[in-house]
Amino acid sequence: MTKDSKKHGHAKDGVSQKRKTHDEHIDDDIVVQDFKDTFKSEGEHLVKTVFPQKIIELEEIHKPATKKRKHEHTVQGTEVLALPNGPCPINKKLCEISEQLKPYIRDLIDHSNTIKMWISFLIPKIEDGNNFGVSIQEETLGEARQVESEAATYLDQISRYFISRGKLVSKVAKYPHLDDYRQSVRELDEKEYFSLRLTSAELRNHYASLHDLIMKNFEKILKPRNANAEALY
């Protein structure tokens, strides 16, 4: 094989390698664009369909909580000390409410994150002027971030309640003659009940406020530049 033919072969290999790399980049771009498009379609679906459903469901959960509740006194001094029936039971009513709310808390975290990404992908490239619609997008984006952050604290609040209650029950077991510890368990249960009731209202309100803000500015969020330009004429 001559030197010229070797050079020609290397050149062809280089061209084919570049073409392969170029095709791979195109494939990556398509995958990324599909990823963005998925968020865009899912974001609109959440706002128009899922958010109203969640508001109604959470309102139904919150309404029964307004009725007068009989408080459970699961801790009874020497019985806890001796533990004749095995483990000291948890407050079943509060546990049921917590388990009912947890899926809604997780959904709100996921949904607010999706809304955040949806709006981020709709923000146009940075340009001078004509940024009124972009400012609305950024304000809505900030609201979604705040909702996501606050929703995450609700899960932490539930776990902290069980830790605190466990410590108080252990005190009752150790000092069964002190009524203050028994009363503190009842007070903690009462506090957690109202806290969970407030959580159900806050979950509903977060969905409602996000839905209201987005729907009022829906066109400006989808097309920030065009919406501002049309408003000028």
mmCIF file with all atom_site columns, C-alpha atoms in Angstrom:
data_model
loop_
_atom_site.group_PDB
_atom_site.id
_atom_site.type_symbol
_atom_site.label_atom_id
_atom_site.label_alt_id
_atom_site.label_comp_id
_atom_site.label_asym_id
_atom_site.label_entity_id
_atom_site.label_seq_id
_atom_site.pdbx_PDB_ins_code
_atom_site.Cartn_x
_atom_site.Cartn_y
_atom_site.Cartn_z
_atom_site.occupancy
_atom_site.B_iso_or_equiv
_atom_site.pdbx_formal_charge
_atom_site.auth_seq_id
_atom_site.auth_comp_id
_atom_site.auth_asym_id
_atom_site.auth_atom_id
_atom_site.pdbx_PDB_model_num
ATOM 1   C CA . MET A 1 1   ? 0.000   0.000  0.000  1.00 0.00 ? 1   MET A CA 1
ATOM 2   C CA . THR A 1 2   ? 1.412   3.396  -0.981 1.00 0.00 ? 2   THR A CA 1
ATOM 3   C CA . LYS A 1 3   ? 1.748   6.363  1.335  1.00 0.00 ? 3   LYS A CA 1
ATOM 4   C CA . ASP A 1 4   ? -0.968  8.240  -0.587 1.00 0.00 ? 4   ASP A CA 1
ATOM 5   C CA . SER A 1 5   ? -3.432  5.390  -0.192 1.00 0.00 ? 5   SER A CA 1
ATOM 6   C CA . LYS A 1 6   ? -2.682  5.168  3.551  1.00 0.00 ? 6   LYS A CA 1
ATOM 7   C CA . LYS A 1 7   ? -3.303  8.899  3.959  1.00 0.00 ? 7   LYS A CA 1
ATOM 8   C CA . HIS A 1 8   ? -6.517  8.598  1.990  1.00 0.00 ? 8   HIS A CA 1
ATOM 9   C CA . GLY A 1 9   ? -7.656  5.724  4.244  1.00 0.00 ? 9   GLY A CA 1
ATOM 10  C CA . HIS A 1 10  ? -6.894  7.690  7.418  1.00 0.00 ? 10  HIS A CA 1
ATOM 11  C CA . ALA A 1 11  ? -8.780  10.681 6.022  1.00 0.00 ? 11  ALA A CA 1
ATOM 12  C CA . LYS A 1 12  ? -11.843 8.536  5.322  1.00 0.00 ? 12  LYS A CA 1
ATOM 13  C CA . ASP A 1 13  ? -11.672 7.103  8.844  1.00 0.00 ? 13  ASP A CA 1
ATOM 14  C CA . GLY A 1 14  ? -11.492 10.625 10.276 1.00 0.00 ? 14  GLY A CA 1
ATOM 15  C CA . VAL A 1 15  ? -14.496 11.770 8.256  1.00 0.00 ? 15  VAL A CA 1
ATOM 16  C CA . SER A 1 16  ? -16.564 8.756  9.275  1.00 0.00 ? 16  SER A CA 1
ATOM 17  C CA . GLN A 1 17  ? -15.598 9.275  12.931 1.00 0.00 ? 17  GLN A CA 1
ATOM 18  C CA . LYS A 1 18  ? -16.644 12.932 12.770 1.00 0.00 ? 18  LYS A CA 1
ATOM 19  C CA . ARG A 1 19  ? -19.898 11.958 11.074 1.00 0.00 ? 19  ARG A CA 1
ATOM 20  C CA . LYS A 1 20  ? -20.564 9.387  13.825 1.00 0.00 ? 20  LYS A CA 1
ATOM 21  C CA . THR A 1 21  ? -19.869 11.964 16.534 1.00 0.00 ? 21  THR A CA 1
ATOM 22  C CA . HIS A 1 22  ? -22.135 14.449 14.787 1.00 0.00 ? 22  HIS A CA 1
ATOM 23  C CA . ASP A 1 23  ? -24.958 11.887 14.583 1.00 0.00 ? 23  ASP A CA 1
ATOM 24  C CA . GLU A 1 24  ? -24.544 11.087 18.277 1.00 0.00 ? 24  GLU A CA 1
ATOM 25  C CA . HIS A 1 25  ? -24.865 14.793 19.134 1.00 0.00 ? 25  HIS A CA 1
ATOM 26  C CA . ILE A 1 26  ? -28.042 14.982 17.060 1.00 0.00 ? 26  ILE A CA 1
ATOM 27  C CA . ASP A 1 27  ? -29.461 11.977 18.917 1.00 0.00 ? 27  ASP A CA 1
ATOM 28  C CA . ASP A 1 28  ? -28.595 13.588 22.262 1.00 0.00 ? 28  ASP A CA 1
ATOM 29  C CA . ASP A 1 29  ? -30.273 16.829 21.211 1.00 0.00 ? 29  ASP A CA 1
ATOM 30  C CA . ILE A 1 30  ? -33.432 14.927 20.276 1.00 0.00 ? 30  ILE A CA 1
ATOM 31  C CA . VAL A 1 31  ? -33.493 13.152 23.647 1.00 0.00 ? 31  VAL A CA 1
ATOM 32  C CA . VAL A 1 32  ? -33.008 16.430 25.538 1.00 0.00 ? 32  VAL A CA 1
ATOM 33  C CA . GLN A 1 33  ? -35.716 18.149 23.493 1.00 0.00 ? 33  GLN A CA 1
ATOM 34  C CA . ASP A 1 34  ? -38.126 15.267 24.177 1.00 0.00 ? 34  ASP A CA 1
ATOM 35  C CA . PHE A 1 35  ? -37.301 15.641 27.878 1.00 0.00 ? 35  PHE A CA 1
ATOM 36  C CA . LYS A 1 36  ? -38.188 19.346 27.752 1.00 0.00 ? 36  LYS A CA 1
ATOM 37  C CA . ASP A 1 37  ? -41.356 18.742 25.733 1.00 0.00 ? 37  ASP A CA 1
ATOM 38  C CA . THR A 1 38  ? -42.498 16.173 28.299 1.00 0.00 ? 38  THR A CA 1
ATOM 39  C CA . PHE A 1 39  ? -42.224 18.767 31.061 1.00 0.00 ? 39  PHE A CA 1
ATOM 40  C CA . LYS A 1 40  ? -44.094 21.326 28.970 1.00 0.00 ? 40  LYS A CA 1
ATOM 41  C CA . SER A 1 41  ? -47.056 19.044 28.269 1.00 0.00 ? 41  SER A CA 1
ATOM 42  C CA . GLU A 1 42  ? -47.080 17.658 31.810 1.00 0.00 ? 42  GLU A CA 1
ATOM 43  C CA . GLY A 1 43  ? -46.998 21.155 33.305 1.00 0.00 ? 43  GLY A CA 1
ATOM 44  C CA . GLU A 1 44  ? -50.124 22.233 31.421 1.00 0.00 ? 44  GLU A CA 1
ATOM 45  C CA . HIS A 1 45  ? -51.882 18.985 32.356 1.00 0.00 ? 45  HIS A CA 1
ATOM 46  C CA . LEU A 1 46  ? -51.100 19.515 36.052 1.00 0.00 ? 46  LEU A CA 1
ATOM 47  C CA . VAL A 1 47  ? -52.426 23.061 36.107 1.00 0.00 ? 47  VAL A CA 1
ATOM 48  C CA . LYS A 1 48  ? -55.594 22.429 34.092 1.00 0.00 ? 48  LYS A CA 1
ATOM 49  C CA . THR A 1 49  ? -56.575 18.963 35.350 1.00 0.00 ? 49  THR A CA 1
ATOM 50  C CA . VAL A 1 50  ? -54.648 17.704 38.387 1.00 0.00 ? 50  VAL A CA 1
ATOM 51  C CA . PHE A 1 51  ? -54.559 20.871 40.516 1.00 0.00 ? 51  PHE A CA 1
ATOM 52  C CA . PRO A 1 52  ? -58.376 21.340 40.561 1.00 0.00 ? 52  PRO A CA 1
ATOM 53  C CA . GLN A 1 53  ? -58.798 17.665 41.545 1.00 0.00 ? 53  GLN A CA 1
ATOM 54  C CA . LYS A 1 54  ? -56.292 17.999 44.387 1.00 0.00 ? 54  LYS A CA 1
ATOM 55  C CA . ILE A 1 55  ? -58.015 21.141 45.682 1.00 0.00 ? 55  ILE A CA 1
ATOM 56  C CA . ILE A 1 56  ? -61.364 19.335 45.849 1.00 0.00 ? 56  ILE A CA 1
ATOM 57  C CA . GLU A 1 57  ? -59.889 16.215 47.469 1.00 0.00 ? 57  GLU A CA 1
ATOM 58  C CA . LEU A 1 58  ? -57.994 18.185 50.128 1.00 0.00 ? 58  LEU A CA 1
ATOM 59  C CA . GLU A 1 59  ? -61.069 20.262 50.875 1.00 0.00 ? 59  GLU A CA 1
ATOM 60  C CA . GLU A 1 60  ? -62.992 17.045 51.523 1.00 0.00 ? 60  GLU A CA 1
ATOM 61  C CA . ILE A 1 61  ? -60.237 15.875 53.882 1.00 0.00 ? 61  ILE A CA 1
ATOM 62  C CA . HIS A 1 62  ? -60.139 19.203 55.693 1.00 0.00 ? 62  HIS A CA 1
ATOM 63  C CA . LYS A 1 63  ? -63.898 19.505 56.244 1.00 0.00 ? 63  LYS A CA 1
ATOM 64  C CA . PRO A 1 64  ? -64.365 16.445 58.513 1.00 0.00 ? 64  PRO A CA 1
ATOM 65  C CA . ALA A 1 65  ? -61.442 17.624 60.604 1.00 0.00 ? 65  ALA A CA 1
ATOM 66  C CA . THR A 1 66  ? -63.505 20.615 61.754 1.00 0.00 ? 66  THR A CA 1
ATOM 67  C CA . LYS A 1 67  ? -65.862 18.340 63.686 1.00 0.00 ? 67  LYS A CA 1
ATOM 68  C CA . LYS A 1 68  ? -65.292 17.902 67.403 1.00 0.00 ? 68  LYS A CA 1
ATOM 69  C CA . ARG A 1 69  ? -62.912 15.026 68.024 1.00 0.00 ? 69  ARG A CA 1
ATOM 70  C CA . LYS A 1 70  ? -62.713 12.742 71.035 1.00 0.00 ? 70  LYS A CA 1
ATOM 71  C CA . HIS A 1 71  ? -59.142 12.757 72.305 1.00 0.00 ? 71  HIS A CA 1
ATOM 72  C CA . GLU A 1 72  ? -57.439 9.435  72.801 1.00 0.00 ? 72  GLU A CA 1
ATOM 73  C CA . HIS A 1 73  ? -55.622 8.844  76.068 1.00 0.00 ? 73  HIS A CA 1
ATOM 74  C CA . THR A 1 74  ? -53.351 5.939  75.221 1.00 0.00 ? 74  THR A CA 1
ATOM 75  C CA . VAL A 1 75  ? -50.918 6.410  78.107 1.00 0.00 ? 75  VAL A CA 1
ATOM 76  C CA . GLN A 1 76  ? -51.970 5.247  81.578 1.00 0.00 ? 76  GLN A CA 1
ATOM 77  C CA . GLY A 1 77  ? -49.144 5.367  84.112 1.00 0.00 ? 77  GLY A CA 1
ATOM 78  C CA . THR A 1 78  ? -48.296 1.964  85.591 1.00 0.00 ? 78  THR A CA 1
ATOM 79  C CA . GLU A 1 79  ? -49.679 0.076  82.571 1.00 0.00 ? 79  GLU A CA 1
ATOM 80  C CA . VAL A 1 80  ? -47.038 1.735  80.425 1.00 0.00 ? 80  VAL A CA 1
ATOM 81  C CA . LEU A 1 81  ? -44.415 0.984  83.082 1.00 0.00 ? 81  LEU A CA 1
ATOM 82  C CA . ALA A 1 82  ? -45.220 -2.721 83.165 1.00 0.00 ? 82  ALA A CA 1
ATOM 83  C CA . LEU A 1 83  ? -46.181 -2.995 79.449 1.00 0.00 ? 83  LEU A CA 1
ATOM 84  C CA . PRO A 1 84  ? -48.466 -5.975 80.171 1.00 0.00 ? 84  PRO A CA 1
ATOM 85  C CA . ASN A 1 85  ? -49.868 -6.038 76.630 1.00 0.00 ? 85  ASN A CA 1
ATOM 86  C CA . GLY A 1 86  ? -46.596 -5.568 74.771 1.00 0.00 ? 86  GLY A CA 1
ATOM 87  C CA . PRO A 1 87  ? -45.701 -2.261 73.054 1.00 0.00 ? 87  PRO A CA 1
ATOM 88  C CA . CYS A 1 88  ? -47.331 1.013  74.084 1.00 0.00 ? 88  CYS A CA 1
ATOM 89  C CA . PRO A 1 89  ? -49.796 1.851  71.273 1.00 0.00 ? 89  PRO A CA 1
ATOM 90  C CA . ILE A 1 90  ? -49.515 4.959  69.137 1.00 0.00 ? 90  ILE A CA 1
ATOM 91  C CA . ASN A 1 91  ? -52.344 7.425  68.717 1.00 0.00 ? 91  ASN A CA 1
ATOM 92  C CA . LYS A 1 92  ? -54.203 5.586  65.945 1.00 0.00 ? 92  LYS A CA 1
ATOM 93  C CA . LYS A 1 93  ? -56.331 8.543  64.870 1.00 0.00 ? 93  LYS A CA 1
ATOM 94  C CA . LEU A 1 94  ? -53.337 10.815 64.356 1.00 0.00 ? 94  LEU A CA 1
ATOM 95  C CA . CYS A 1 95  ? -51.438 8.042  62.593 1.00 0.00 ? 95  CYS A CA 1
ATOM 96  C CA . GLU A 1 96  ? -54.352 7.561  60.176 1.00 0.00 ? 96  GLU A CA 1
ATOM 97  C CA . ILE A 1 97  ? -54.493 11.282 59.402 1.00 0.00 ? 97  ILE A CA 1
ATOM 98  C CA . SER A 1 98  ? -50.712 11.389 58.873 1.00 0.00 ? 98  SER A CA 1
ATOM 99  C CA . GLU A 1 99  ? -50.804 8.434  56.475 1.00 0.00 ? 99  GLU A CA 1
ATOM 100 C CA . GLN A 1 100 ? -53.697 10.056 54.612 1.00 0.00 ? 100 GLN A CA 1
ATOM 101 C CA . LEU A 1 101 ? -51.810 13.321 54.132 1.00 0.00 ? 101 LEU A CA 1
ATOM 102 C CA . LYS A 1 102 ? -48.377 11.923 53.250 1.00 0.00 ? 102 LYS A CA 1
ATOM 103 C CA . PRO A 1 103 ? -49.238 11.055 49.605 1.00 0.00 ? 103 PRO A CA 1
ATOM 104 C CA . TYR A 1 104 ? -50.613 14.577 49.103 1.00 0.00 ? 104 TYR A CA 1
ATOM 105 C CA . ILE A 1 105 ? -47.432 16.080 50.546 1.00 0.00 ? 105 ILE A CA 1
ATOM 106 C CA . ARG A 1 106 ? -45.252 13.983 48.248 1.00 0.00 ? 106 ARG A CA 1
ATOM 107 C CA . ASP A 1 107 ? -47.459 14.849 45.268 1.00 0.00 ? 107 ASP A CA 1
ATOM 108 C CA . LEU A 1 108 ? -47.232 18.567 46.012 1.00 0.00 ? 108 LEU A CA 1
ATOM 109 C CA . ILE A 1 109 ? -43.427 18.363 46.158 1.00 0.00 ? 109 ILE A CA 1
ATOM 110 C CA . ASP A 1 110 ? -43.315 16.522 42.810 1.00 0.00 ? 110 ASP A CA 1
ATOM 111 C CA . HIS A 1 111 ? -45.921 18.756 41.173 1.00 0.00 ? 111 HIS A CA 1
ATOM 112 C CA . SER A 1 112 ? -44.304 22.019 42.265 1.00 0.00 ? 112 SER A CA 1
ATOM 113 C CA . ASN A 1 113 ? -40.974 20.712 40.980 1.00 0.00 ? 113 ASN A CA 1
ATOM 114 C CA . THR A 1 114 ? -42.585 19.895 37.619 1.00 0.00 ? 114 THR A CA 1
ATOM 115 C CA . ILE A 1 115 ? -44.166 23.359 37.437 1.00 0.00 ? 115 ILE A CA 1
ATOM 116 C CA . LYS A 1 116 ? -40.795 24.871 38.258 1.00 0.00 ? 116 LYS A CA 1
ATOM 117 C CA . MET A 1 117 ? -39.093 23.021 35.395 1.00 0.00 ? 117 MET A CA 1
ATOM 118 C CA . TRP A 1 118 ? -42.004 23.697 33.014 1.00 0.00 ? 118 TRP A CA 1
ATOM 119 C CA . ILE A 1 119 ? -41.750 27.455 33.524 1.00 0.00 ? 119 ILE A CA 1
ATOM 120 C CA . SER A 1 120 ? -37.937 27.362 33.365 1.00 0.00 ? 120 SER A CA 1
ATOM 121 C CA . PHE A 1 121 ? -38.091 25.797 29.889 1.00 0.00 ? 121 PHE A CA 1
ATOM 122 C CA . LEU A 1 122 ? -40.617 28.434 28.763 1.00 0.00 ? 122 LEU A CA 1
ATOM 123 C CA . ILE A 1 123 ? -38.403 31.385 29.717 1.00 0.00 ? 123 ILE A CA 1
ATOM 124 C CA . PRO A 1 124 ? -36.993 32.863 26.468 1.00 0.00 ? 124 PRO A CA 1
ATOM 125 C CA . LYS A 1 125 ? -33.378 33.838 25.882 1.00 0.00 ? 125 LYS A CA 1
ATOM 126 C CA . ILE A 1 126 ? -32.176 36.995 27.594 1.00 0.00 ? 126 ILE A CA 1
ATOM 127 C CA . GLU A 1 127 ? -32.783 40.139 25.550 1.00 0.00 ? 127 GLU A CA 1
ATOM 128 C CA . ASP A 1 128 ? -33.027 43.874 26.195 1.00 0.00 ? 128 ASP A CA 1
ATOM 129 C CA . GLY A 1 129 ? -36.555 45.186 26.681 1.00 0.00 ? 129 GLY A CA 1
ATOM 130 C CA . ASN A 1 130 ? -39.913 43.496 26.316 1.00 0.00 ? 130 ASN A CA 1
ATOM 131 C CA . ASN A 1 131 ? -39.406 41.540 29.566 1.00 0.00 ? 131 ASN A CA 1
ATOM 132 C CA . PHE A 1 132 ? -42.763 42.091 31.259 1.00 0.00 ? 132 PHE A CA 1
ATOM 133 C CA . GLY A 1 133 ? -43.918 38.540 30.465 1.00 0.00 ? 133 GLY A CA 1
ATOM 134 C CA . VAL A 1 134 ? -40.572 37.159 31.626 1.00 0.00 ? 134 VAL A CA 1
ATOM 135 C CA . SER A 1 135 ? -40.959 38.896 34.985 1.00 0.00 ? 135 SER A CA 1
ATOM 136 C CA . ILE A 1 136 ? -44.332 37.146 35.417 1.00 0.00 ? 136 ILE A CA 1
ATOM 137 C CA . GLN A 1 137 ? -42.669 33.822 34.635 1.00 0.00 ? 137 GLN A CA 1
ATOM 138 C CA . GLU A 1 138 ? -39.965 34.497 37.221 1.00 0.00 ? 138 GLU A CA 1
ATOM 139 C CA . GLU A 1 139 ? -42.505 35.474 39.863 1.00 0.00 ? 139 GLU A CA 1
ATOM 140 C CA . THR A 1 140 ? -44.470 32.268 39.255 1.00 0.00 ? 140 THR A CA 1
ATOM 141 C CA . LEU A 1 141 ? -41.237 30.290 39.319 1.00 0.00 ? 141 LEU A CA 1
ATOM 142 C CA . GLY A 1 142 ? -40.395 31.793 42.706 1.00 0.00 ? 142 GLY A CA 1
ATOM 143 C CA . GLU A 1 143 ? -43.829 30.838 44.023 1.00 0.00 ? 143 GLU A CA 1
ATOM 144 C CA . ALA A 1 144 ? -43.351 27.227 42.868 1.00 0.00 ? 144 ALA A CA 1
ATOM 145 C CA . ARG A 1 145 ? -39.950 27.088 44.591 1.00 0.00 ? 145 ARG A CA 1
ATOM 146 C CA . GLN A 1 146 ? -41.453 28.350 47.844 1.00 0.00 ? 146 GLN A CA 1
ATOM 147 C CA . VAL A 1 147 ? -44.296 25.812 47.714 1.00 0.00 ? 147 VAL A CA 1
ATOM 148 C CA . GLU A 1 148 ? -41.827 22.972 47.103 1.00 0.00 ? 148 GLU A CA 1
ATOM 149 C CA . SER A 1 149 ? -39.681 24.070 50.046 1.00 0.00 ? 149 SER A CA 1
ATOM 150 C CA . GLU A 1 150 ? -42.604 24.444 52.461 1.00 0.00 ? 150 GLU A CA 1
ATOM 151 C CA . ALA A 1 151 ? -44.148 21.103 51.450 1.00 0.00 ? 151 ALA A CA 1
ATOM 152 C CA . ALA A 1 152 ? -40.893 19.318 52.319 1.00 0.00 ? 152 ALA A CA 1
ATOM 153 C CA . THR A 1 153 ? -41.106 20.640 55.892 1.00 0.00 ? 153 THR A CA 1
ATOM 154 C CA . TYR A 1 154 ? -44.488 18.945 56.424 1.00 0.00 ? 154 TYR A CA 1
ATOM 155 C CA . LEU A 1 155 ? -42.923 15.480 56.202 1.00 0.00 ? 155 LEU A CA 1
ATOM 156 C CA . ASP A 1 156 ? -40.243 16.500 58.695 1.00 0.00 ? 156 ASP A CA 1
ATOM 157 C CA . GLN A 1 157 ? -42.937 17.797 61.039 1.00 0.00 ? 157 GLN A CA 1
ATOM 158 C CA . ILE A 1 158 ? -44.722 14.417 61.073 1.00 0.00 ? 158 ILE A CA 1
ATOM 159 C CA . SER A 1 159 ? -41.559 12.456 61.859 1.00 0.00 ? 159 SER A CA 1
ATOM 160 C CA . ARG A 1 160 ? -40.583 14.897 64.633 1.00 0.00 ? 160 ARG A CA 1
ATOM 161 C CA . TYR A 1 161 ? -43.975 14.357 66.299 1.00 0.00 ? 161 TYR A CA 1
ATOM 162 C CA . PHE A 1 162 ? -43.437 10.604 66.650 1.00 0.00 ? 162 PHE A CA 1
ATOM 163 C CA . ILE A 1 163 ? -39.917 11.121 67.994 1.00 0.00 ? 163 ILE A CA 1
ATOM 164 C CA . SER A 1 164 ? -41.158 13.643 70.574 1.00 0.00 ? 164 SER A CA 1
ATOM 165 C CA . ARG A 1 165 ? -44.067 11.444 71.608 1.00 0.00 ? 165 ARG A CA 1
ATOM 166 C CA . GLY A 1 166 ? -41.810 8.431  72.028 1.00 0.00 ? 166 GLY A CA 1
ATOM 167 C CA . LYS A 1 167 ? -39.572 10.395 74.381 1.00 0.00 ? 167 LYS A CA 1
ATOM 168 C CA . LEU A 1 168 ? -42.546 11.560 76.462 1.00 0.00 ? 168 LEU A CA 1
ATOM 169 C CA . VAL A 1 169 ? -44.041 8.059  76.677 1.00 0.00 ? 169 VAL A CA 1
ATOM 170 C CA . SER A 1 170 ? -40.696 6.741  77.889 1.00 0.00 ? 170 SER A CA 1
ATOM 171 C CA . LYS A 1 171 ? -40.797 9.408  80.613 1.00 0.00 ? 171 LYS A CA 1
ATOM 172 C CA . VAL A 1 172 ? -44.269 8.243  81.635 1.00 0.00 ? 172 VAL A CA 1
ATOM 173 C CA . ALA A 1 173 ? -42.989 4.679  81.828 1.00 0.00 ? 173 ALA A CA 1
ATOM 174 C CA . LYS A 1 174 ? -40.051 5.795  83.957 1.00 0.00 ? 174 LYS A CA 1
ATOM 175 C CA . TYR A 1 175 ? -42.018 8.186  86.169 1.00 0.00 ? 175 TYR A CA 1
ATOM 176 C CA . PRO A 1 176 ? -45.622 6.856  86.258 1.00 0.00 ? 176 PRO A CA 1
ATOM 177 C CA . HIS A 1 177 ? -46.415 8.819  89.416 1.00 0.00 ? 177 HIS A CA 1
ATOM 178 C CA . LEU A 1 178 ? -45.943 12.184 87.663 1.00 0.00 ? 178 LEU A CA 1
ATOM 179 C CA . ASP A 1 179 ? -49.186 13.367 86.045 1.00 0.00 ? 179 ASP A CA 1
ATOM 180 C CA . ASP A 1 180 ? -47.354 16.149 84.201 1.00 0.00 ? 180 ASP A CA 1
ATOM 181 C CA . TYR A 1 181 ? -45.719 13.687 81.804 1.00 0.00 ? 181 TYR A CA 1
ATOM 182 C CA . ARG A 1 182 ? -49.040 11.983 81.082 1.00 0.00 ? 182 ARG A CA 1
ATOM 183 C CA . GLN A 1 183 ? -50.657 15.344 80.450 1.00 0.00 ? 183 GLN A CA 1
ATOM 184 C CA . SER A 1 184 ? -47.779 16.384 78.190 1.00 0.00 ? 184 SER A CA 1
ATOM 185 C CA . VAL A 1 185 ? -48.518 13.379 75.939 1.00 0.00 ? 185 VAL A CA 1
ATOM 186 C CA . ARG A 1 186 ? -52.160 14.439 75.659 1.00 0.00 ? 186 ARG A CA 1
ATOM 187 C CA . GLU A 1 187 ? -51.123 18.018 74.941 1.00 0.00 ? 187 GLU A CA 1
ATOM 188 C CA . LEU A 1 188 ? -48.672 16.868 72.267 1.00 0.00 ? 188 LEU A CA 1
ATOM 189 C CA . ASP A 1 189 ? -51.394 14.780 70.590 1.00 0.00 ? 189 ASP A CA 1
ATOM 190 C CA . GLU A 1 190 ? -53.746 17.757 70.675 1.00 0.00 ? 190 GLU A CA 1
ATOM 191 C CA . LYS A 1 191 ? -51.082 20.006 69.190 1.00 0.00 ? 191 LYS A CA 1
ATOM 192 C CA . GLU A 1 192 ? -50.303 17.500 66.433 1.00 0.00 ? 192 GLU A CA 1
ATOM 193 C CA . TYR A 1 193 ? -53.979 17.140 65.573 1.00 0.00 ? 193 TYR A CA 1
ATOM 194 C CA . PHE A 1 194 ? -54.340 20.874 64.958 1.00 0.00 ? 194 PHE A CA 1
ATOM 195 C CA . SER A 1 195 ? -50.996 20.890 63.139 1.00 0.00 ? 195 SER A CA 1
ATOM 196 C CA . LEU A 1 196 ? -52.190 18.169 60.745 1.00 0.00 ? 196 LEU A CA 1
ATOM 197 C CA . ARG A 1 197 ? -55.447 20.010 60.256 1.00 0.00 ? 197 ARG A CA 1
ATOM 198 C CA . LEU A 1 198 ? -53.464 23.126 59.366 1.00 0.00 ? 198 LEU A CA 1
ATOM 199 C CA . THR A 1 199 ? -51.279 21.047 57.027 1.00 0.00 ? 199 THR A CA 1
ATOM 200 C CA . SER A 1 200 ? -54.320 19.808 55.099 1.00 0.00 ? 200 SER A CA 1
ATOM 201 C CA . ALA A 1 201 ? -55.485 23.415 54.700 1.00 0.00 ? 201 ALA A CA 1
ATOM 202 C CA . GLU A 1 202 ? -52.026 24.574 53.628 1.00 0.00 ? 202 GLU A CA 1
ATOM 203 C CA . LEU A 1 203 ? -51.732 21.805 51.030 1.00 0.00 ? 203 LEU A CA 1
ATOM 204 C CA . ARG A 1 204 ? -55.096 22.810 49.603 1.00 0.00 ? 204 ARG A CA 1
ATOM 205 C CA . ASN A 1 205 ? -54.125 26.499 49.654 1.00 0.00 ? 205 ASN A CA 1
ATOM 206 C CA . HIS A 1 206 ? -50.796 25.880 47.925 1.00 0.00 ? 206 HIS A CA 1
ATOM 207 C CA . TYR A 1 207 ? -52.525 24.052 45.075 1.00 0.00 ? 207 TYR A CA 1
ATOM 208 C CA . ALA A 1 208 ? -55.176 26.775 44.871 1.00 0.00 ? 208 ALA A CA 1
ATOM 209 C CA . SER A 1 209 ? -52.720 29.685 44.896 1.00 0.00 ? 209 SER A CA 1
ATOM 210 C CA . LEU A 1 210 ? -50.461 28.124 42.265 1.00 0.00 ? 210 LEU A CA 1
ATOM 211 C CA . HIS A 1 211 ? -53.450 27.267 40.073 1.00 0.00 ? 211 HIS A CA 1
ATOM 212 C CA . ASP A 1 212 ? -54.895 30.764 40.435 1.00 0.00 ? 212 ASP A CA 1
ATOM 213 C CA . LEU A 1 213 ? -51.603 32.532 39.723 1.00 0.00 ? 213 LEU A CA 1
ATOM 214 C CA . ILE A 1 214 ? -50.832 30.426 36.643 1.00 0.00 ? 214 ILE A CA 1
ATOM 215 C CA . MET A 1 215 ? -54.329 30.515 35.145 1.00 0.00 ? 215 MET A CA 1
ATOM 216 C CA . LYS A 1 216 ? -54.581 34.299 35.536 1.00 0.00 ? 216 LYS A CA 1
ATOM 217 C CA . ASN A 1 217 ? -51.317 34.717 33.634 1.00 0.00 ? 217 ASN A CA 1
ATOM 218 C CA . PHE A 1 218 ? -51.453 31.611 31.468 1.00 0.00 ? 218 PHE A CA 1
ATOM 219 C CA . GLU A 1 219 ? -50.894 33.312 28.100 1.00 0.00 ? 219 GLU A CA 1
ATOM 220 C CA . LYS A 1 220 ? -48.054 35.468 29.435 1.00 0.00 ? 220 LYS A CA 1
ATOM 221 C CA . ILE A 1 221 ? -46.368 32.396 30.925 1.00 0.00 ? 221 ILE A CA 1
ATOM 222 C CA . LEU A 1 222 ? -46.642 30.427 27.662 1.00 0.00 ? 222 LEU A CA 1
ATOM 223 C CA . LYS A 1 223 ? -45.641 33.336 25.396 1.00 0.00 ? 223 LYS A CA 1
ATOM 224 C CA . PRO A 1 224 ? -44.006 36.091 27.460 1.00 0.00 ? 224 PRO A CA 1
ATOM 225 C CA . ARG A 1 225 ? -42.697 38.123 24.543 1.00 0.00 ? 225 ARG A CA 1
ATOM 226 C CA . ASN A 1 226 ? -45.834 37.919 22.366 1.00 0.00 ? 226 ASN A CA 1
ATOM 227 C CA . ALA A 1 227 ? -48.140 38.635 25.284 1.00 0.00 ? 227 ALA A CA 1
ATOM 228 C CA . ASN A 1 228 ? -46.318 41.860 26.048 1.00 0.00 ? 228 ASN A CA 1
ATOM 229 C CA . ALA A 1 229 ? -46.134 42.929 22.427 1.00 0.00 ? 229 ALA A CA 1
ATOM 230 C CA . GLU A 1 230 ? -49.879 42.426 21.931 1.00 0.00 ? 230 GLU A CA 1
ATOM 231 C CA . ALA A 1 231 ? -50.648 44.422 25.064 1.00 0.00 ? 231 ALA A CA 1
ATOM 232 C CA . LEU A 1 232 ? -48.893 47.447 23.570 1.00 0.00 ? 232 LEU A CA 1
ATOM 233 C CA . TYR A 1 233 ? -51.349 47.722 20.651 1.00 0.00 ? 233 TYR A CA 1
#
